[in-house]
DNA sequence: TCTTAAATGCGACTATGTTGCAAAAATAAA
DNA sequence: TTTATTTTTGCAACATAGTCGCATTTAAGA
């Protein structure tokens, strides 16, 4: 299915109105393989929405599970498309942060380890964050 | 050895001057079992330092390895004492975040899993973050 | 076309964090 | 003890991230 079509369905299925901005925002998420910050979005979106509009779209997409938070080095919120189109239960996955370009990637195929309760702490979920160099930054030596 | 004594040695060994504020800040870190944010510190410290003074002390302690960053739910910087007094190499360890009180704890005894390189990503370090309920928050039901 | 609920823009606001510079305090040297 | 050097501190100004209320606009349904 074409991306454009998928985006319109995604908005329909979640009862979100098809405004130019929200369509363009989803296109941006589909185009990028890494997590996007508010600033990334502000700089990339053509129709120049107010910053509040961006924050509110991100909130809405989060609530509907269309996007999810990804970790970031500098304490900034980043988001990426939630890929599990079929899964009802949230598919927990690892994330990779490149120490060179600071991009964050979802690693859907890496196994999250099981940890048993420790010292009175009741563990509900586990986050695994890998750091290193992404493929783009590995190519150039030194 | 008494905490007071340990603090003075810690400052001496790292060439940091023994000001009232920095001593009090280290006392605060010794007293707390969980990570502290700038705001936590501002509210707890008696001698009411300027916010910049706090940020700079944290920077200095970080550089010397006296404290380290711990994760936080709301993208705020949090810090905790680095415990490995003997170890030269940085002892990598897991962290636990309580979803109820939002405190972060260092879990020195939990094994960090080994992950092999995946799809061109070169992995240098691994962070493991556990979420759930801490012992304080588990006690009270519901 | 008309209605209504969602989405947007604007202004004001809070919180976190940084930088430059001058004054104060801690340590080392005399 | 006094002096000199280097840290540490406080202040002001700034930068960026994020939130809230309210009036206006717009998408979608009747
Ligand atoms: Mn992800
Ligand atoms: Mn820790
Ligand atoms: Zn990279
Ligand atoms: Zn708790």
CSV table of C-alpha atoms in Angstrom, one decimal, chain A residues 19-134:
chain,number,residue,atom,x,y,z
A,19,UNK,CA,-5.2,18.5,8.3
A,20,UNK,CA,-2.3,19.4,6.0
A,21,UNK,CA,0.1,19.7,8.9
A,22,UNK,CA,-0.8,16.3,10.5
A,23,UNK,CA,-0.5,14.5,7.2
A,24,UNK,CA,2.8,16.2,6.5
A,25,UNK,CA,4.0,15.2,10.0
A,26,UNK,CA,3.2,11.6,9.5
A,27,UNK,CA,4.9,11.7,6.1
A,28,UNK,CA,8.0,13.0,7.9
A,29,UNK,CA,7.8,10.1,10.4
A,30,UNK,CA,7.5,7.6,7.5
A,31,UNK,CA,10.5,9.1,5.7
A,32,UNK,CA,12.8,8.9,8.7
A,33,UNK,CA,14.4,5.8,10.1
A,34,UNK,CA,15.3,7.6,13.3
A,35,UNK,CA,13.5,9.4,16.1
A,36,UNK,CA,12.5,13.0,15.7
A,37,UNK,CA,12.6,15.8,18.2
A,38,UNK,CA,10.3,18.8,18.3
A,39,UNK,CA,13.1,20.9,16.8
A,40,UNK,CA,13.7,18.3,14.0
A,41,UNK,CA,10.0,18.6,13.1
A,42,UNK,CA,9.9,22.4,13.3
A,43,UNK,CA,12.8,22.6,10.8
A,44,UNK,CA,11.5,20.0,8.4
A,45,UNK,CA,7.8,20.8,8.2
A,46,UNK,CA,6.9,23.1,5.2
A,47,UNK,CA,3.7,24.6,6.4
A,48,UNK,CA,5.3,26.3,9.4
A,49,UNK,CA,2.9,25.5,12.2
A,50,UNK,CA,3.1,27.1,15.6
A,51,UNK,CA,5.2,25.2,18.1
A,52,UNK,CA,2.2,24.5,20.3
A,53,UNK,CA,0.5,22.8,17.3
A,54,UNK,CA,3.4,20.5,16.9
A,55,UNK,CA,3.4,19.6,20.6
A,56,UNK,CA,-0.3,18.9,20.5
A,57,UNK,CA,-0.1,16.7,17.4
A,58,UNK,CA,2.6,14.7,19.1
A,59,UNK,CA,0.5,14.3,22.2
A,60,UNK,CA,-2.4,13.1,20.1
A,61,UNK,CA,-0.3,10.6,18.1
A,62,UNK,CA,1.2,9.3,21.4
A,63,UNK,CA,-2.3,8.8,23.0
A,64,UNK,CA,-3.4,6.8,19.9
A,65,UNK,CA,-0.2,4.8,19.9
A,66,UNK,CA,0.8,6.0,16.4
A,67,UNK,CA,4.2,7.2,17.7
A,68,UNK,CA,6.1,6.3,20.8
A,69,UNK,CA,8.9,8.0,22.8
A,70,UNK,CA,12.5,7.1,22.0
A,71,UNK,CA,15.4,7.8,24.2
A,72,UNK,CA,17.7,10.8,23.6
A,73,UNK,CA,21.2,11.8,24.9
A,74,UNK,CA,20.3,15.4,25.8
A,75,UNK,CA,17.1,15.0,27.8
A,76,UNK,CA,15.0,16.0,24.8
A,77,UNK,CA,11.8,14.2,23.8
A,78,UNK,CA,12.0,12.2,20.6
A,79,UNK,CA,9.4,10.2,18.8
A,80,UNK,CA,9.2,7.5,16.2
A,81,UNK,CA,6.5,5.6,14.4
A,82,UNK,CA,5.1,2.6,16.1
A,83,UNK,CA,5.6,-0.2,13.6
A,84,UNK,CA,3.6,-3.1,15.0
A,85,UNK,CA,0.6,-2.6,12.7
A,86,UNK,CA,-1.0,-5.8,13.8
A,87,UNK,CA,0.0,-6.2,17.4
A,88,UNK,CA,-2.6,-5.2,20.0
A,89,UNK,CA,-0.2,-5.5,22.9
A,90,UNK,CA,2.6,-3.0,23.0
A,91,UNK,CA,5.7,-4.7,21.4
A,92,UNK,CA,8.6,-3.8,23.7
A,93,UNK,CA,11.8,-3.3,21.8
A,94,UNK,CA,15.4,-2.0,22.2
A,95,UNK,CA,16.7,1.4,21.0
A,96,UNK,CA,20.1,2.3,19.6
A,97,UNK,CA,21.6,5.8,20.1
A,98,UNK,CA,24.5,6.8,17.8
A,99,UNK,CA,27.2,8.6,19.9
A,100,UNK,CA,28.4,10.4,16.7
A,101,UNK,CA,25.3,11.8,15.0
A,102,UNK,CA,23.0,11.4,18.0
A,103,UNK,CA,20.3,9.7,16.0
A,104,UNK,CA,18.0,7.1,17.8
A,105,UNK,CA,16.8,4.0,16.0
A,106,UNK,CA,14.2,1.4,17.0
A,107,UNK,CA,15.7,-2.1,17.1
A,108,UNK,CA,12.7,-4.4,16.7
A,109,UNK,CA,14.6,-7.6,16.4
A,110,UNK,CA,16.8,-7.4,19.6
A,111,UNK,CA,15.7,-9.6,22.5
A,112,UNK,CA,14.9,-7.8,25.7
A,113,UNK,CA,16.4,-9.8,28.6
A,114,UNK,CA,14.2,-11.1,31.5
A,115,UNK,CA,15.1,-9.9,34.9
A,116,UNK,CA,13.7,-11.2,38.1
A,117,UNK,CA,12.6,-9.1,41.0
A,118,UNK,CA,15.4,-7.8,43.0
A,119,UNK,CA,15.5,-6.6,46.6
A,120,UNK,CA,11.9,-5.6,47.0
A,121,UNK,CA,11.7,-3.8,43.6
A,122,UNK,CA,8.7,-4.9,41.6
A,123,UNK,CA,9.7,-4.8,37.9
A,124,UNK,CA,7.0,-4.1,35.4
A,125,UNK,CA,8.9,-3.3,32.2
A,126,UNK,CA,12.5,-3.2,30.9
A,127,UNK,CA,14.2,-0.7,28.7
A,128,UNK,CA,17.3,-1.6,26.8
A,129,UNK,CA,19.3,1.2,25.2
A,130,UNK,CA,22.4,0.4,23.1
A,131,UNK,CA,24.9,3.1,22.3
A,132,UNK,CA,27.6,3.2,19.7
A,133,UNK,CA,28.0,4.1,16.0
A,134,UNK,CA,25.2,3.8,13.5
